Short mmCIF file of C-alpha atoms in Angstrom, two decimals:
data_model
loop_
_atom_site.label_atom_id
_atom_site.label_comp_id
_atom_site.label_asym_id
_atom_site.label_seq_id
_atom_site.Cartn_x
_atom_site.Cartn_y
_atom_site.Cartn_z
CA MET A 1 -15.03 -26.60 15.12
CA ARG A 2 -13.08 -23.57 13.97
CA ILE A 3 -12.83 -20.72 16.46
CA PRO A 4 -14.26 -17.62 14.74
CA THR A 5 -11.63 -14.86 14.52
CA THR A 6 -12.43 -6.47 12.43
CA VAL A 7 -11.03 -3.35 10.60
CA SER A 8 -12.84 -0.23 13.22
CA LEU A 9 -11.61 0.88 14.68
CA GLY A 10 -14.05 -0.43 12.87
CA VAL A 11 -12.60 -1.39 15.01
CA ALA A 12 -15.07 -1.45 11.80
CA LEU A 13 -13.62 -1.31 12.14
CA LEU A 14 -12.03 -1.11 8.92
CA LEU A 15 -11.49 -4.60 9.91
CA ALA A 16 -9.56 -6.00 7.03
CA PHE A 17 -7.15 -8.85 7.32
CA ALA A 18 -4.11 -8.11 5.19
CA CYS A 19 -1.14 -10.33 4.42
CA SER A 20 2.29 -9.11 5.31
CA VAL A 21 4.18 -8.00 2.23
CA GLN A 22 7.18 -10.33 2.22
CA ALA A 23 5.74 -13.46 3.77
CA TYR A 24 2.52 -14.87 5.11
CA ASP A 25 3.45 -14.34 8.76
CA PHE A 26 0.42 -12.58 10.22
CA PHE A 27 -2.81 -10.72 9.50
CA TYR A 28 -3.54 -7.08 10.18
CA SER A 29 -6.83 -6.36 11.90
CA VAL A 30 -7.52 -2.75 10.91
CA GLN A 31 -10.28 -0.60 12.36
CA GLN A 32 -11.16 2.92 11.26
CA TRP A 33 -12.90 5.82 12.96
CA PRO A 34 -15.79 6.97 10.70
CA GLY A 35 -15.50 10.56 11.87
CA SER A 36 -12.00 10.73 10.42
CA TYR A 37 -13.21 9.29 7.13
CA CYS A 38 -15.88 11.88 6.59
CA ASP A 39 -14.08 15.15 7.28
CA THR A 40 -11.13 14.80 4.91
CA SER A 41 -10.20 17.02 2.00
CA SER A 42 -11.18 14.25 -0.42
CA GLY A 43 -14.76 15.28 0.20
CA ALA A 44 -15.96 11.80 1.04
CA VAL A 45 -19.65 11.65 1.85
CA ILE A 46 -21.03 9.32 4.48
CA ARG A 47 -24.46 7.89 3.93
CA PRO A 48 -26.90 8.07 6.87
CA MET A 49 -26.20 5.31 9.35
CA GLU A 50 -28.90 2.73 9.78
CA SER A 51 -28.13 1.71 13.34
CA PRO A 52 -27.00 3.58 16.46
CA ASN A 53 -24.34 0.88 16.83
CA GLN A 54 -22.71 2.11 13.65
CA ILE A 55 -22.45 5.65 14.94
CA LEU A 56 -20.83 4.64 18.20
CA GLN A 57 -18.29 2.18 16.88
CA PHE A 58 -15.10 2.03 14.95
CA THR A 59 -15.83 0.14 11.73
CA VAL A 60 -14.13 -2.63 9.81
CA SER A 61 -12.53 -1.64 6.58
CA GLY A 62 -11.58 -3.29 4.65
CA PRO A 63 -17.58 -11.66 -1.21
CA ILE A 64 -19.30 -14.07 -2.38
CA MET A 65 -22.74 -13.09 -1.05
CA ARG A 66 -24.15 -16.58 -0.77
CA MET A 67 -21.16 -17.52 1.37
CA ILE A 68 -21.87 -14.87 4.00
CA GLN A 69 -25.65 -14.60 4.08
CA ASP A 70 -25.83 -15.66 7.71
CA ILE A 71 -23.57 -12.81 8.88
CA GLN A 72 -24.68 -10.02 6.52
CA SER A 73 -26.66 -8.25 9.24
CA SER A 74 -23.60 -8.06 11.49
CA LEU A 75 -21.41 -6.98 8.60
CA GLN A 76 -23.84 -4.19 7.74
CA THR A 77 -23.62 -2.95 11.33
CA TYR A 78 -19.87 -3.25 11.89
CA TRP A 79 -18.43 -3.13 8.36
CA PRO A 80 -20.70 -0.73 6.45
CA SER A 81 -19.90 1.22 3.34
CA LEU A 82 -19.44 4.81 4.48
CA HIS A 83 -19.54 6.37 1.04
CA CYS A 84 -22.68 7.52 -0.76
CA PRO A 85 -24.59 6.64 -2.83
CA SER A 86 -24.20 3.03 -1.71
CA SER A 87 -27.22 1.77 0.22
CA ASN A 88 -25.61 -1.56 0.95
CA SER A 89 -22.07 -2.75 1.36
CA SER A 90 -21.88 -5.76 -0.93
CA SER A 91 -19.50 -4.09 -3.37
CA LEU A 92 -17.24 -2.99 -0.49
CA TRP A 93 -17.11 -6.52 0.88
CA ALA A 94 -16.38 -7.93 -2.57
CA ASP A 95 -13.52 -5.46 -3.00
CA GLU A 96 -12.11 -6.24 0.44
CA TRP A 97 -12.16 -9.96 -0.25
CA ALA A 98 -10.53 -9.51 -3.65
CA THR A 99 -7.89 -7.11 -2.32
CA HIS A 100 -7.09 -8.59 1.10
CA GLY A 101 -9.03 -11.77 1.71
CA THR A 102 -7.79 -13.84 -1.19
CA CYS A 103 -4.22 -13.79 0.11
CA SER A 104 -5.48 -15.58 3.23
CA GLU A 105 -7.39 -18.20 1.27
CA THR A 106 -5.17 -21.09 2.31
CA THR A 107 -6.19 -20.43 5.93
CA LEU A 108 -9.50 -18.55 5.74
CA ASP A 109 -12.24 -19.08 3.19
CA GLU A 110 -14.67 -16.25 2.41
CA HIS A 111 -16.97 -16.95 5.32
CA SER A 112 -14.15 -17.43 7.83
CA TYR A 113 -12.43 -14.24 6.68
CA PHE A 114 -15.46 -12.06 7.38
CA GLN A 115 -16.51 -13.97 10.48
CA ASP A 116 -13.04 -13.63 11.93
CA ALA A 117 -13.00 -9.91 11.17
CA LEU A 118 -16.23 -9.48 13.11
CA TYR A 119 -14.92 -11.64 15.95
CA PHE A 120 -11.82 -9.53 16.53
CA LYS A 121 -13.77 -6.31 16.16
CA ASN A 122 -16.07 -7.45 18.93
CA GLN A 123 -13.19 -8.65 21.12
CA THR A 124 -11.11 -5.48 21.07
CA PHE A 125 -13.55 -2.68 22.03
CA ILE A 126 -11.31 0.10 20.74
CA LEU A 127 -13.68 2.99 21.39
CA GLN A 128 -14.66 1.80 24.85
CA CYS A 129 -11.01 1.37 25.75
CA LEU A 130 -10.14 4.91 24.69
CA LYS A 131 -13.09 6.35 26.60
CA SER A 132 -12.05 4.47 29.73
CA LYS A 133 -8.75 6.36 29.55
CA ALA A 134 -10.48 9.73 29.09
CA ILE A 135 -9.82 9.86 25.34
CA PHE A 136 -13.08 10.87 23.69
CA PRO A 137 -14.20 11.51 20.09
CA ASN A 138 -15.13 15.10 20.85
CA GLY A 139 -12.82 17.07 18.59
CA GLY A 140 -10.15 17.28 21.27
CA SER A 141 -6.42 16.79 20.81
CA TYR A 142 -4.45 13.99 22.44
CA MET A 143 -0.83 12.92 22.60
CA LEU A 144 -0.25 10.06 20.18
CA ASP A 145 1.77 8.22 22.84
CA SER A 146 -1.20 8.48 25.23
CA ILE A 147 -3.49 6.82 22.69
CA ILE A 148 -1.01 3.99 22.13
CA THR A 149 -0.49 3.51 25.87
CA ALA A 150 -4.24 3.45 26.52
CA LEU A 151 -4.88 0.81 23.88
CA THR A 152 -1.90 -1.28 24.94
CA SER A 153 -3.16 -1.40 28.52
CA CYS A 154 -6.54 -2.70 27.37
CA LEU A 155 -5.46 -5.05 24.61
CA GLY A 156 -2.19 -6.43 25.92
CA HIS A 157 -0.46 -5.68 22.62
CA VAL A 158 0.99 -2.49 21.19
CA PRO A 159 -1.23 -1.21 18.36
CA GLY A 160 -0.17 0.63 15.26
CA ILE A 161 -1.89 3.97 14.65
CA GLY A 162 -2.78 5.49 11.30
CA CYS A 163 -3.61 9.16 10.80
CA ASN A 164 -5.12 11.24 8.05
CA GLN A 165 -5.72 14.98 7.79
CA ASP A 166 -8.95 16.91 8.07
CA THR A 167 -9.85 19.85 5.83
CA SER A 168 -7.80 22.15 8.08
CA GLY A 169 -4.71 19.99 7.68
CA ARG A 170 -4.79 18.68 11.24
CA TYR A 171 -3.60 15.12 11.81
CA GLN A 172 -6.33 12.98 13.32
CA LEU A 173 -6.81 9.45 14.63
CA TYR A 174 -8.03 7.35 11.73
CA LEU A 175 -6.86 3.74 11.93
CA VAL A 176 -5.87 1.24 14.60
CA TYR A 177 -3.77 -1.75 13.52
CA LEU A 178 -3.58 -4.99 15.48
CA CYS A 179 -1.88 -8.20 14.43
CA ILE A 180 -3.40 -11.68 14.30
CA ASN A 181 -1.41 -14.91 14.23
CA PRO A 182 -1.15 -16.88 10.95
CA SER A 183 -3.96 -19.27 11.90
CA GLY A 184 -6.30 -16.33 12.49
CA THR A 185 -7.09 -17.21 16.09
CA LEU A 186 -5.16 -14.92 18.46
CA LEU A 187 -3.82 -11.41 18.77
CA MET A 188 -0.04 -11.22 18.62
CA ASP A 189 2.68 -8.59 18.84
CA CYS A 190 3.13 -6.96 15.45
CA PRO A 191 6.54 -7.64 13.87
CA VAL A 192 6.11 -4.52 11.73
CA TYR A 193 3.61 -1.69 11.37
CA PRO A 194 2.47 0.21 8.28
CA SER A 195 3.60 3.81 8.02
CA SER A 196 1.44 5.81 10.40
CA GLY A 197 1.02 8.98 8.39
CA CYS A 198 0.92 10.84 11.71
CA GLY A 199 2.98 13.95 11.10
CA SER A 200 2.57 15.18 14.64
CA SER A 201 2.90 13.88 18.19
CA VAL A 202 -0.52 15.41 18.89
CA VAL A 203 -3.58 14.14 17.00
CA TYR A 204 -7.23 15.11 16.97
CA PHE A 205 -10.08 12.71 17.63
CA PRO A 206 -13.08 14.11 15.72
CA SER A 207 -16.67 13.61 16.75
CA PHE A 208 -19.10 11.65 14.63
#
């Protein structure tokens, strides 16, 4: 039986598995902080959350609906569409599979791709880890190195961090990148990270 193996921070967790650019060497597990999605200059609008779990979690970012019917409830909680006017996330999931999932098709079919994303989201506990190190989503500012150190101590692997800017131009914690081995079963050290977009050594962690 395959071991089930998120994308929010989330750890939705934008939790999207993405192929490395040059070779199929690993997956990225990417999680996003919803508070940093909603307060950007792009004017994105977040629909009302349907579950308290969605408010308190990073979300997966990041199908064929009949292939994932048994996990749709979990996907709606941990990998929701954050943009209005969508009332469900089926189009988001379809886009994520088409953009990221299909490159993993030799290893992960549609169901395994989404199930694995949920598995890693629920194994990494990004928000809880940060809180345990006194890093809270309260609009405060934190040293980027402190965030990386905190997550490394909890996860056993050095994460990549992605930032965006709020409407005031402040850099804020937006994405957490972790790497998964080619079989989609274990966390691994990342051989390379995407560009962080963090133009400062101090980043904000907005409330949500």
